[in-house]
Amino acid sequence: AMRCEAIARETVLDASEMFTTSRTCHDAPVKIAHLEFGRHNYGGAAQVRYLLDAMRDGDHEHVLVTPESSALQQWSARKGQAHLALRYAGEHDLFAVLRLARWLRRESIDLVHVHSRRGADWLGPLACAFARCPALAHAWTLPARGCH
């Protein structure tokens, strides 16, 4: 059961309009899962490390979710960061969706922050839909050659 009536401020941009829903949390800390499926310790994974280090002394609980044997798994063990090493066979691993959804429900995760492409960009929100848990996802893309 969710400890809060709601916990996320989500903004979805469309070409023609912006939709915003705002919900607030009560006194209970929010349990946030951070999905990063990069296997190495640079780029997006480094940004997740910086973010989790900065929020270490905050009021909310942060759990890092990575594939087994990733560099972030080793980092989280050294730092004492709460962590789930997800069995993940790549971007087409539909069973990982079910494993993640079960874990989200079992751990009563309030919000999922999807940091990575590498399959987490579709696997995370799909698992959240099954677990009835809100997801915050963002993507970075490079402009096409010749575009300004």
mmCIF file of N, CA and C in Angstrom:
data_model
loop_
_atom_site.group_PDB
_atom_site.id
_atom_site.type_symbol
_atom_site.label_atom_id
_atom_site.label_comp_id
_atom_site.label_asym_id
_atom_site.label_seq_id
_atom_site.Cartn_x
_atom_site.Cartn_y
_atom_site.Cartn_z
ATOM 1 N N ALA A 1 0.835 -1.184 0.000
ATOM 2 C CA ALA A 1 0.000 0.000 0.000
ATOM 3 C C ALA A 1 0.877 1.243 0.000
ATOM 4 N N MET A 2 0.448 2.223 -0.730
ATOM 5 C CA MET A 2 1.238 3.456 -0.782
ATOM 6 C C MET A 2 1.052 4.230 0.509
ATOM 7 N N ARG A 3 2.143 4.783 1.028
ATOM 8 C CA ARG A 3 2.108 5.529 2.281
ATOM 9 C C ARG A 3 1.631 6.946 2.073
ATOM 10 N N CYS A 4 1.488 7.350 0.871
ATOM 11 C CA CYS A 4 1.090 8.724 0.559
ATOM 12 C C CYS A 4 -0.092 8.696 -0.389
ATOM 13 N N GLU A 5 -0.921 9.726 -0.317
ATOM 14 C CA GLU A 5 -1.991 9.828 -1.306
ATOM 15 C C GLU A 5 -1.382 9.965 -2.696
ATOM 16 N N ALA A 6 -0.317 10.708 -2.757
ATOM 17 C CA ALA A 6 0.362 10.886 -4.038
ATOM 18 C C ALA A 6 1.734 11.475 -3.778
ATOM 19 N N ILE A 7 2.638 11.306 -4.705
ATOM 20 C CA ILE A 7 3.988 11.723 -4.421
ATOM 21 C C ILE A 7 4.724 12.373 -5.580
ATOM 22 N N ALA A 8 4.156 12.436 -6.712
ATOM 23 C CA ALA A 8 4.939 12.866 -7.865
ATOM 24 C C ALA A 8 4.362 14.117 -8.503
ATOM 25 N N ARG A 9 5.231 14.886 -9.092
ATOM 26 C CA ARG A 9 4.803 15.965 -9.978
ATOM 27 C C ARG A 9 5.284 15.551 -11.349
ATOM 28 N N GLU A 10 4.334 15.253 -12.217
ATOM 29 C CA GLU A 10 4.681 14.753 -13.534
ATOM 30 C C GLU A 10 4.302 15.788 -14.586
ATOM 31 N N THR A 11 5.176 15.993 -15.507
ATOM 32 C CA THR A 11 4.894 16.899 -16.614
ATOM 33 C C THR A 11 5.148 16.154 -17.910
ATOM 34 N N VAL A 12 4.172 16.144 -18.765
ATOM 35 C CA VAL A 12 4.298 15.504 -20.066
ATOM 36 C C VAL A 12 4.133 16.589 -21.125
ATOM 37 N N LEU A 13 5.145 16.740 -21.948
ATOM 38 C CA LEU A 13 5.084 17.758 -22.995
ATOM 39 C C LEU A 13 4.626 17.133 -24.303
ATOM 40 N N ASP A 14 3.690 17.770 -24.919
ATOM 41 C CA ASP A 14 3.192 17.359 -26.219
ATOM 42 C C ASP A 14 3.474 18.508 -27.172
ATOM 43 N N ALA A 15 3.454 18.248 -28.465
ATOM 44 C CA ALA A 15 3.747 19.302 -29.438
ATOM 45 C C ALA A 15 2.760 20.462 -29.312
ATOM 46 N N SER A 16 1.545 20.197 -28.879
ATOM 47 C CA SER A 16 0.544 21.253 -28.863
ATOM 48 C C SER A 16 0.188 21.767 -27.472
ATOM 49 N N GLU A 17 0.375 20.972 -26.438
ATOM 50 C CA GLU A 17 -0.037 21.419 -25.117
ATOM 51 C C GLU A 17 0.756 20.732 -24.018
ATOM 52 N N MET A 18 0.663 21.267 -22.814
ATOM 53 C CA MET A 18 1.358 20.697 -21.673
ATOM 54 C C MET A 18 0.320 20.231 -20.652
ATOM 55 N N PHE A 19 0.499 19.015 -20.142
ATOM 56 C CA PHE A 19 -0.378 18.478 -19.118
ATOM 57 C C PHE A 19 0.444 18.341 -17.837
ATOM 58 N N THR A 20 -0.047 18.852 -16.751
ATOM 59 C CA THR A 20 0.668 18.751 -15.491
ATOM 60 C C THR A 20 -0.281 18.260 -14.414
ATOM 61 N N THR A 21 0.153 17.286 -13.651
ATOM 62 C CA THR A 21 -0.585 16.853 -12.480
ATOM 63 C C THR A 21 0.335 17.027 -11.291
ATOM 64 N N SER A 22 -0.188 17.535 -10.201
ATOM 65 C CA SER A 22 0.628 17.770 -9.024
ATOM 66 C C SER A 22 -0.032 17.083 -7.841
ATOM 67 N N ARG A 23 0.772 16.316 -7.120
ATOM 68 C CA ARG A 23 0.273 15.636 -5.942
ATOM 69 C C ARG A 23 1.306 15.799 -4.844
ATOM 70 N N THR A 24 0.864 15.853 -3.619
ATOM 71 C CA THR A 24 1.805 16.054 -2.520
ATOM 72 C C THR A 24 1.798 14.869 -1.580
ATOM 73 N N CYS A 25 2.864 14.767 -0.823
ATOM 74 C CA CYS A 25 3.041 13.666 0.109
ATOM 75 C C CYS A 25 2.838 14.173 1.535
ATOM 76 N N HIS A 26 2.420 13.296 2.406
ATOM 77 C CA HIS A 26 2.279 13.635 3.819
ATOM 78 C C HIS A 26 3.627 13.461 4.510
ATOM 79 N N ASP A 27 3.608 13.219 5.784
ATOM 80 C CA ASP A 27 4.833 13.153 6.575
ATOM 81 C C ASP A 27 5.698 11.929 6.293
ATOM 82 N N ALA A 28 5.129 10.873 5.777
ATOM 83 C CA ALA A 28 5.896 9.637 5.563
ATOM 84 C C ALA A 28 6.945 9.836 4.477
ATOM 85 N N PRO A 29 8.146 9.275 4.680
ATOM 86 C CA PRO A 29 9.159 9.363 3.620
ATOM 87 C C PRO A 29 8.723 8.590 2.381
ATOM 88 N N VAL A 30 9.177 9.044 1.257
ATOM 89 C CA VAL A 30 8.861 8.416 -0.021
ATOM 90 C C VAL A 30 9.965 7.419 -0.349
ATOM 91 N N LYS A 31 9.580 6.269 -0.845
ATOM 92 C CA LYS A 31 10.542 5.235 -1.247
ATOM 93 C C LYS A 31 10.672 5.290 -2.766
ATOM 94 N N ILE A 32 11.861 5.675 -3.235
ATOM 95 C CA ILE A 32 12.094 5.912 -4.663
ATOM 96 C C ILE A 32 13.086 4.882 -5.192
ATOM 97 N N ALA A 33 12.736 4.215 -6.282
ATOM 98 C CA ALA A 33 13.650 3.299 -6.967
ATOM 99 C C ALA A 33 14.239 4.031 -8.169
ATOM 100 N N HIS A 34 15.553 3.959 -8.314
ATOM 101 C CA HIS A 34 16.259 4.581 -9.434
ATOM 102 C C HIS A 34 16.738 3.476 -10.367
ATOM 103 N N LEU A 35 16.255 3.455 -11.605
ATOM 104 C CA LEU A 35 16.646 2.436 -12.585
ATOM 105 C C LEU A 35 17.769 2.962 -13.462
ATOM 106 N N GLU A 36 18.893 2.278 -13.436
ATOM 107 C CA GLU A 36 20.030 2.604 -14.318
ATOM 108 C C GLU A 36 20.574 1.294 -14.856
ATOM 109 N N PHE A 37 20.408 1.062 -16.149
ATOM 110 C CA PHE A 37 20.775 -0.219 -16.739
ATOM 111 C C PHE A 37 22.085 -0.184 -17.514
ATOM 112 N N GLY A 38 22.795 0.930 -17.447
ATOM 113 C CA GLY A 38 24.126 0.968 -18.046
ATOM 114 C C GLY A 38 25.059 0.042 -17.273
ATOM 115 N N ARG A 39 25.935 -0.633 -17.962
ATOM 116 C CA ARG A 39 26.811 -1.611 -17.301
ATOM 117 C C ARG A 39 28.116 -1.011 -16.796
ATOM 118 N N HIS A 40 28.449 0.193 -17.242
ATOM 119 C CA HIS A 40 29.739 0.785 -16.901
ATOM 120 C C HIS A 40 29.546 1.953 -15.942
ATOM 121 N N ASN A 41 30.639 2.462 -15.428
ATOM 122 C CA ASN A 41 30.584 3.465 -14.371
ATOM 123 C C ASN A 41 30.906 4.860 -14.909
ATOM 124 N N TYR A 42 30.298 5.246 -16.020
ATOM 125 C CA TYR A 42 30.500 6.573 -16.589
ATOM 126 C C TYR A 42 29.208 7.025 -17.242
ATOM 127 N N GLY A 43 29.158 8.266 -17.694
ATOM 128 C CA GLY A 43 27.954 8.786 -18.349
ATOM 129 C C GLY A 43 26.768 8.838 -17.403
ATOM 130 N N GLY A 44 25.669 8.217 -17.817
ATOM 131 C CA GLY A 44 24.451 8.221 -17.012
ATOM 132 C C GLY A 44 24.639 7.562 -15.657
ATOM 133 N N ALA A 45 25.438 6.503 -15.617
ATOM 134 C CA ALA A 45 25.690 5.832 -14.336
ATOM 135 C C ALA A 45 26.407 6.758 -13.367
ATOM 136 N N ALA A 46 27.351 7.547 -13.869
ATOM 137 C CA ALA A 46 28.053 8.508 -13.010
ATOM 138 C C ALA A 46 27.074 9.561 -12.492
ATOM 139 N N GLN A 47 26.151 10.007 -13.335
ATOM 140 C CA GLN A 47 25.159 10.982 -12.892
ATOM 141 C C GLN A 47 24.279 10.408 -11.789
ATOM 142 N N VAL A 48 23.918 9.139 -11.891
ATOM 143 C CA VAL A 48 23.114 8.494 -10.847
ATOM 144 C C VAL A 48 23.906 8.437 -9.541
ATOM 145 N N ARG A 49 25.189 8.126 -9.625
ATOM 146 C CA ARG A 49 26.041 8.119 -8.422
ATOM 147 C C ARG A 49 26.034 9.488 -7.755
ATOM 148 N N TYR A 50 26.238 10.546 -8.540
ATOM 149 C CA TYR A 50 26.252 11.903 -7.992
ATOM 150 C C TYR A 50 24.911 12.237 -7.335
ATOM 151 N N LEU A 51 23.822 11.878 -8.001
ATOM 152 C CA LEU A 51 22.488 12.153 -7.477
ATOM 153 C C LEU A 51 22.262 11.432 -6.156
ATOM 154 N N LEU A 52 22.568 10.139 -6.106
ATOM 155 C CA LEU A 52 22.342 9.370 -4.885
ATOM 156 C C LEU A 52 23.254 9.837 -3.752
ATOM 157 N N ASP A 53 24.479 10.202 -4.070
ATOM 158 C CA ASP A 53 25.377 10.754 -3.041
ATOM 159 C C ASP A 53 24.804 12.053 -2.471
ATOM 160 N N ALA A 54 24.265 12.896 -3.337
ATOM 161 C CA ALA A 54 23.729 14.188 -2.900
ATOM 162 C C ALA A 54 22.475 14.021 -2.039
ATOM 163 N N MET A 55 21.716 12.961 -2.265
ATOM 164 C CA MET A 55 20.463 12.761 -1.528
ATOM 165 C C MET A 55 20.610 11.804 -0.353
ATOM 166 N N ARG A 56 21.814 11.376 -0.062
ATOM 167 C CA ARG A 56 22.040 10.373 0.980
ATOM 168 C C ARG A 56 21.478 10.785 2.341
ATOM 169 N N ASP A 57 21.591 12.050 2.707
ATOM 170 C CA ASP A 57 21.143 12.511 4.016
ATOM 171 C C ASP A 57 19.734 13.088 3.997
ATOM 172 N N GLY A 58 19.000 12.889 2.921
ATOM 173 C CA GLY A 58 17.644 13.425 2.810
ATOM 174 C C GLY A 58 16.622 12.610 3.580
ATOM 175 N N ASP A 59 15.373 13.010 3.453
ATOM 176 C CA ASP A 59 14.284 12.384 4.201
ATOM 177 C C ASP A 59 13.720 11.137 3.532
ATOM 178 N N HIS A 60 14.033 10.919 2.266
ATOM 179 C CA HIS A 60 13.407 9.821 1.533
ATOM 180 C C HIS A 60 14.362 8.642 1.388
ATOM 181 N N GLU A 61 13.802 7.490 1.081
ATOM 182 C CA GLU A 61 14.599 6.270 0.894
ATOM 183 C C GLU A 61 14.817 6.053 -0.598
ATOM 184 N N HIS A 62 16.071 5.823 -0.977
ATOM 185 C CA HIS A 62 16.423 5.632 -2.376
ATOM 186 C C HIS A 62 17.012 4.243 -2.568
ATOM 187 N N VAL A 63 16.474 3.507 -3.545
ATOM 188 C CA VAL A 63 16.958 2.170 -3.860
ATOM 189 C C VAL A 63 17.423 2.171 -5.310
ATOM 190 N N LEU A 64 18.634 1.725 -5.531
ATOM 191 C CA LEU A 64 19.199 1.667 -6.874
ATOM 192 C C LEU A 64 18.897 0.302 -7.489
ATOM 193 N N VAL A 65 18.407 0.289 -8.725
ATOM 194 C CA VAL A 65 18.127 -0.950 -9.452
ATOM 195 C C VAL A 65 19.031 -0.986 -10.677
ATOM 196 N N THR A 66 19.871 -2.015 -10.762
ATOM 197 C CA THR A 66 20.797 -2.176 -11.886
ATOM 198 C C THR A 66 20.780 -3.631 -12.333
ATOM 199 N N PRO A 67 21.309 -3.913 -13.511
ATOM 200 C CA PRO A 67 21.498 -5.317 -13.887
ATOM 201 C C PRO A 67 22.557 -5.960 -12.988
ATOM 202 N N GLU A 68 22.464 -7.265 -12.858
ATOM 203 C CA GLU A 68 23.504 -7.994 -12.117
ATOM 204 C C GLU A 68 24.857 -7.728 -12.762
ATOM 205 N N SER A 69 25.887 -7.687 -11.961
ATOM 206 C CA SER A 69 27.280 -7.535 -12.410
ATOM 207 C C SER A 69 27.583 -6.193 -13.061
ATOM 208 N N SER A 70 26.806 -5.175 -12.777
ATOM 209 C CA SER A 70 27.125 -3.852 -13.327
ATOM 210 C C SER A 70 28.113 -3.149 -12.403
ATOM 211 N N ALA A 71 28.777 -2.137 -12.925
ATOM 212 C CA ALA A 71 29.713 -1.359 -12.113
ATOM 213 C C ALA A 71 28.982 -0.647 -10.973
ATOM 214 N N LEU A 72 27.743 -0.217 -11.203
ATOM 215 C CA LEU A 72 26.981 0.445 -10.139
ATOM 216 C C LEU A 72 26.617 -0.523 -9.019
ATOM 217 N N GLN A 73 26.463 -1.794 -9.335
ATOM 218 C CA GLN A 73 26.201 -2.783 -8.285
ATOM 219 C C GLN A 73 27.390 -2.818 -7.322
ATOM 220 N N GLN A 74 28.583 -2.806 -7.857
ATOM 221 C CA GLN A 74 29.785 -2.803 -7.022
ATOM 222 C C GLN A 74 29.894 -1.505 -6.235
ATOM 223 N N TRP A 75 29.590 -0.377 -6.858
ATOM 224 C CA TRP A 75 29.627 0.912 -6.182
ATOM 225 C C TRP A 75 28.651 0.937 -5.016
ATOM 226 N N SER A 76 27.414 0.448 -5.240
ATOM 227 C CA SER A 76 26.405 0.487 -4.181
ATOM 228 C C SER A 76 26.809 -0.396 -2.999
ATOM 229 N N ALA A 77 27.475 -1.515 -3.266
ATOM 230 C CA ALA A 77 27.944 -2.372 -2.174
ATOM 231 C C ALA A 77 28.999 -1.641 -1.342
ATOM 232 N N ARG A 78 29.912 -0.930 -2.001
ATOM 233 C CA ARG A 78 30.944 -0.169 -1.276
ATOM 234 C C ARG A 78 30.347 0.964 -0.457
ATOM 235 N N LYS A 79 29.320 1.633 -0.992
ATOM 236 C CA LYS A 79 28.721 2.800 -0.343
ATOM 237 C C LYS A 79 27.644 2.437 0.680
ATOM 238 N N GLY A 80 27.200 1.183 0.684
ATOM 239 C CA GLY A 80 26.092 0.816 1.559
ATOM 240 C C GLY A 80 24.753 1.321 1.042
ATOM 241 N N GLN A 81 24.675 1.554 -0.248
ATOM 242 C CA GLN A 81 23.460 2.037 -0.898
ATOM 243 C C GLN A 81 22.477 0.874 -1.064
ATOM 244 N N ALA A 82 21.216 1.079 -0.676
ATOM 245 C CA ALA A 82 20.194 0.048 -0.909
ATOM 246 C C ALA A 82 20.161 -0.247 -2.406
ATOM 247 N N HIS A 83 20.059 -1.537 -2.755
ATOM 248 C CA HIS A 83 20.267 -1.919 -4.145
ATOM 249 C C HIS A 83 19.531 -3.208 -4.486
ATOM 250 N N LEU A 84 19.021 -3.274 -5.710
ATOM 251 C CA LEU A 84 18.496 -4.515 -6.284
ATOM 252 C C LEU A 84 19.309 -4.829 -7.530
ATOM 253 N N ALA A 85 19.945 -5.986 -7.559
ATOM 254 C CA ALA A 85 20.641 -6.469 -8.755
ATOM 255 C C ALA A 85 19.634 -7.312 -9.531
ATOM 256 N N LEU A 86 19.064 -6.735 -10.562
ATOM 257 C CA LEU A 86 18.012 -7.380 -11.345
ATOM 258 C C LEU A 86 18.612 -8.330 -12.376
ATOM 259 N N ARG A 87 18.095 -9.535 -12.436
ATOM 260 C CA ARG A 87 18.486 -10.449 -13.520
ATOM 261 C C ARG A 87 17.884 -9.892 -14.801
ATOM 262 N N TYR A 88 18.751 -9.539 -15.731
ATOM 263 C CA TYR A 88 18.342 -8.789 -16.915
ATOM 264 C C TYR A 88 19.169 -9.265 -18.100
ATOM 265 N N ALA A 89 18.498 -9.809 -19.105
ATOM 266 C CA ALA A 89 19.192 -10.407 -20.252
ATOM 267 C C ALA A 89 19.266 -9.456 -21.448
ATOM 268 N N GLY A 90 18.935 -8.200 -21.264
ATOM 269 C CA GLY A 90 19.003 -7.246 -22.366
ATOM 270 C C GLY A 90 17.661 -6.595 -22.637
ATOM 271 N N GLU A 91 17.658 -5.730 -23.643
ATOM 272 C CA GLU A 91 16.502 -4.886 -23.917
ATOM 273 C C GLU A 91 15.223 -5.633 -24.276
ATOM 274 N N HIS A 92 15.315 -6.894 -24.630
ATOM 275 C CA HIS A 92 14.119 -7.651 -25.023
ATOM 276 C C HIS A 92 13.711 -8.669 -23.975
ATOM 277 N N ASP A 93 14.165 -8.478 -22.738
ATOM 278 C CA ASP A 93 13.885 -9.413 -21.646
ATOM 279 C C ASP A 93 12.528 -9.091 -21.014
ATOM 280 N N LEU A 94 11.471 -9.700 -21.556
ATOM 281 C CA LEU A 94 10.128 -9.449 -21.035
ATOM 282 C C LEU A 94 9.950 -9.988 -19.626
ATOM 283 N N PHE A 95 10.676 -11.033 -19.278
ATOM 284 C CA PHE A 95 10.563 -11.577 -17.924
ATOM 285 C C PHE A 95 11.121 -10.605 -16.892
ATOM 286 N N ALA A 96 12.065 -9.759 -17.292
ATOM 287 C CA ALA A 96 12.584 -8.738 -16.377
ATOM 288 C C ALA A 96 11.487 -7.754 -15.992
ATOM 289 N N VAL A 97 10.552 -7.488 -16.902
ATOM 290 C CA VAL A 97 9.418 -6.615 -16.591
ATOM 291 C C VAL A 97 8.633 -7.199 -15.421
ATOM 292 N N LEU A 98 8.338 -8.498 -15.502
ATOM 293 C CA LEU A 98 7.567 -9.155 -14.439
ATOM 294 C C LEU A 98 8.348 -9.215 -13.133
ATOM 295 N N ARG A 99 9.654 -9.527 -13.224
ATOM 296 C CA ARG A 99 10.478 -9.561 -12.007
ATOM 297 C C ARG A 99 10.500 -8.190 -11.331
ATOM 298 N N LEU A 100 10.669 -7.140 -12.126
ATOM 299 C CA LEU A 100 10.709 -5.795 -11.572
ATOM 300 C C LEU A 100 9.351 -5.403 -10.992
ATOM 301 N N ALA A 101 8.267 -5.699 -11.680
ATOM 302 C CA ALA A 101 6.924 -5.361 -11.180
ATOM 303 C C ALA A 101 6.646 -6.043 -9.844
ATOM 304 N N ARG A 102 7.003 -7.316 -9.730
ATOM 305 C CA ARG A 102 6.812 -8.038 -8.454
ATOM 306 C C ARG A 102 7.620 -7.376 -7.341
ATOM 307 N N TRP A 103 8.868 -7.008 -7.638
ATOM 308 C CA TRP A 103 9.719 -6.383 -6.639
ATOM 309 C C TRP A 103 9.154 -5.017 -6.220
ATOM 310 N N LEU A 104 8.665 -4.225 -7.179
ATOM 311 C CA LEU A 104 8.083 -2.918 -6.866
ATOM 312 C C LEU A 104 6.903 -3.049 -5.902
ATOM 313 N N ARG A 105 6.048 -4.044 -6.157
ATOM 314 C CA ARG A 105 4.894 -4.269 -5.264
ATOM 315 C C ARG A 105 5.355 -4.754 -3.894
ATOM 316 N N ARG A 106 6.254 -5.728 -3.879
ATOM 317 C CA ARG A 106 6.727 -6.318 -2.618
ATOM 318 C C ARG A 106 7.409 -5.274 -1.734
ATOM 319 N N GLU A 107 8.178 -4.381 -2.346
ATOM 320 C CA GLU A 107 8.927 -3.368 -1.591
ATOM 321 C C GLU A 107 8.134 -2.087 -1.344
ATOM 322 N N SER A 108 6.903 -2.030 -1.833
ATOM 323 C CA SER A 108 6.047 -0.838 -1.689
ATOM 324 C C SER A 108 6.754 0.434 -2.161
ATOM 325 N N ILE A 109 7.294 0.359 -3.363
ATOM 326 C CA ILE A 109 7.970 1.517 -3.955
ATOM 327 C C ILE A 109 6.914 2.558 -4.323
ATOM 328 N N ASP A 110 7.185 3.808 -3.961
ATOM 329 C CA ASP A 110 6.228 4.887 -4.221
ATOM 330 C C ASP A 110 6.433 5.555 -5.572
ATOM 331 N N LEU A 111 7.682 5.600 -6.063
ATOM 332 C CA LEU A 111 7.988 6.276 -7.312
ATOM 333 C C LEU A 111 9.203 5.614 -7.944
ATOM 334 N N VAL A 112 9.192 5.474 -9.255
ATOM 335 C CA VAL A 112 10.343 4.941 -9.983
ATOM 336 C C VAL A 112 10.899 6.049 -10.862
ATOM 337 N N HIS A 113 12.200 6.306 -10.713
ATOM 338 C CA HIS A 113 12.891 7.287 -11.549
ATOM 339 C C HIS A 113 13.741 6.510 -12.545
ATOM 340 N N VAL A 114 13.373 6.583 -13.806
ATOM 341 C CA VAL A 114 14.062 5.856 -14.870
ATOM 342 C C VAL A 114 15.159 6.759 -15.427
ATOM 343 N N HIS A 115 16.406 6.349 -15.249
ATOM 344 C CA HIS A 115 17.543 7.166 -15.648
ATOM 345 C C HIS A 115 18.122 6.782 -16.996
ATOM 346 N N SER A 116 17.917 5.582 -17.450
ATOM 347 C CA SER A 116 18.721 5.014 -18.512
ATOM 348 C C SER A 116 17.883 4.644 -19.712
ATOM 349 N N ARG A 117 18.544 4.598 -20.860
ATOM 350 C CA ARG A 117 17.924 3.945 -22.010
ATOM 351 C C ARG A 117 18.194 2.461 -21.795
ATOM 352 N N ARG A 118 18.907 1.831 -22.626
ATOM 353 C CA ARG A 118 19.333 0.433 -22.456
ATOM 354 C C ARG A 118 18.208 -0.515 -22.020
ATOM 355 N N GLY A 119 16.980 -0.180 -22.382
ATOM 356 C CA GLY A 119 15.858 -1.040 -22.031
ATOM 357 C C GLY A 119 15.081 -0.545 -20.835
ATOM 358 N N ALA A 120 15.724 0.180 -19.936
ATOM 359 C CA ALA A 120 15.022 0.686 -18.755
ATOM 360 C C ALA A 120 13.946 1.692 -19.151
ATOM 361 N N ASP A 121 14.132 2.364 -20.293
ATOM 362 C CA ASP A 121 13.190 3.383 -20.734
ATOM 363 C C ASP A 121 11.826 2.813 -21.093
ATOM 364 N N TRP A 122 11.754 1.551 -21.496
ATOM 365 C CA TRP A 122 10.441 0.934 -21.747
ATOM 366 C C TRP A 122 10.126 -0.112 -20.689
ATOM 367 N N LEU A 123 11.129 -0.803 -20.188
ATOM 368 C CA LEU A 123 10.909 -1.835 -19.173
ATOM 369 C C LEU A 123 10.398 -1.223 -17.871
ATOM 370 N N GLY A 124 11.001 -0.102 -17.442
ATOM 371 C CA GLY A 124 10.608 0.538 -16.185
ATOM 372 C C GLY A 124 9.158 1.000 -16.182
ATOM 373 N N PRO A 125 8.747 1.834 -17.140
ATOM 374 C CA PRO A 125 7.350 2.268 -17.148
ATOM 375 C C PRO A 125 6.352 1.113 -17.317
ATOM 376 N N LEU A 126 6.704 0.088 -18.086
ATOM 377 C CA LEU A 126 5.808 -1.061 -18.238
ATOM 378 C C LEU A 126 5.669 -1.814 -16.918
ATOM 379 N N ALA A 127 6.774 -2.046 -16.228
ATOM 380 C CA ALA A 127 6.718 -2.707 -14.913
ATOM 381 C C ALA A 127 5.913 -1.863 -13.933
ATOM 382 N N CYS A 128 6.061 -0.542 -14.019
ATOM 383 C CA CYS A 128 5.292 0.350 -13.145
ATOM 384 C C CYS A 128 3.799 0.258 -13.429
ATOM 385 N N ALA A 129 3.440 0.114 -14.686
ATOM 386 C CA ALA A 129 2.021 -0.035 -15.021
ATOM 387 C C ALA A 129 1.459 -1.303 -14.385
ATOM 388 N N PHE A 130 2.205 -2.400 -14.438
ATOM 389 C CA PHE A 130 1.758 -3.650 -13.811
ATOM 390 C C PHE A 130 1.698 -3.515 -12.289
ATOM 391 N N ALA A 131 2.631 -2.765 -11.702
ATOM 392 C CA ALA A 131 2.711 -2.630 -10.247
ATOM 393 C C ALA A 131 1.863 -1.470 -9.725
ATOM 394 N N ARG A 132 1.259 -0.708 -10.642
ATOM 395 C CA ARG A 132 0.469 0.480 -10.279
ATOM 396 C C ARG A 132 1.303 1.457 -9.450
ATOM 397 N N CYS A 133 2.456 1.774 -9.996
ATOM 398 C CA CYS A 133 3.416 2.658 -9.342
ATOM 399 C C CYS A 133 3.786 3.752 -10.336
ATOM 400 N N PRO A 134 3.786 5.021 -9.935
ATOM 401 C CA PRO A 134 4.147 6.076 -10.891
ATOM 402 C C PRO A 134 5.618 6.008 -11.281
ATOM 403 N N ALA A 135 5.889 6.415 -12.512
ATOM 404 C CA ALA A 135 7.263 6.426 -13.030
ATOM 405 C C ALA A 135 7.573 7.811 -13.579
ATOM 406 N N LEU A 136 8.805 8.225 -13.358
ATOM 407 C CA LEU A 136 9.313 9.463 -13.929
ATOM 408 C C LEU A 136 10.430 9.062 -14.881
ATOM 409 N N ALA A 137 10.250 9.342 -16.151
ATOM 410 C CA ALA A 137 11.252 8.952 -17.147
ATOM 411 C C ALA A 137 11.607 10.171 -17.985
ATOM 412 N N HIS A 138 12.863 10.267 -18.327
ATOM 413 C CA HIS A 138 13.301 11.329 -19.214
ATOM 414 C C HIS A 138 14.340 10.758 -20.154
ATOM 415 N N ALA A 139 14.477 11.398 -21.295
ATOM 416 C CA ALA A 139 15.416 10.876 -22.303
ATOM 417 C C ALA A 139 16.251 12.016 -22.835
ATOM 418 N N TRP A 140 17.483 11.690 -23.155
ATOM 419 C CA TRP A 140 18.393 12.636 -23.780
ATOM 420 C C TRP A 140 18.672 12.133 -25.183
ATOM 421 N N THR A 141 18.538 13.013 -26.153
ATOM 422 C CA THR A 141 18.846 12.619 -27.521
ATOM 423 C C THR A 141 19.766 13.664 -28.136
ATOM 424 N N LEU A 142 20.524 13.242 -29.085
ATOM 425 C CA LEU A 142 21.397 14.149 -29.815
ATOM 426 C C LEU A 142 20.673 14.614 -31.063
ATOM 427 N N PRO A 143 20.871 15.881 -31.469
ATOM 428 C CA PRO A 143 20.195 16.342 -32.684
ATOM 429 C C PRO A 143 20.722 15.613 -33.909
ATOM 430 N N ALA A 144 19.856 15.473 -34.898
ATOM 431 C CA ALA A 144 20.258 14.833 -36.147
ATOM 432 C C ALA A 144 21.325 15.679 -36.830
ATOM 433 N N ARG A 145 22.179 15.044 -37.553
ATOM 434 C CA ARG A 145 23.272 15.748 -38.247
ATOM 435 C C ARG A 145 22.692 16.831 -39.167
ATOM 436 N N GLY A 146 23.240 18.024 -39.058
ATOM 437 C CA GLY A 146 22.789 19.129 -39.892
ATOM 438 C C GLY A 146 21.658 19.952 -39.290
ATOM 439 N N CYS A 147 21.082 19.508 -38.168
ATOM 440 C CA CYS A 147 20.001 20.265 -37.527
ATOM 441 C C CYS A 147 20.598 21.210 -36.492
ATOM 442 N N HIS A 148 19.957 22.347 -36.296
ATOM 443 C CA HIS A 148 20.437 23.322 -35.311
ATOM 444 C C HIS A 148 19.350 23.647 -34.337
#
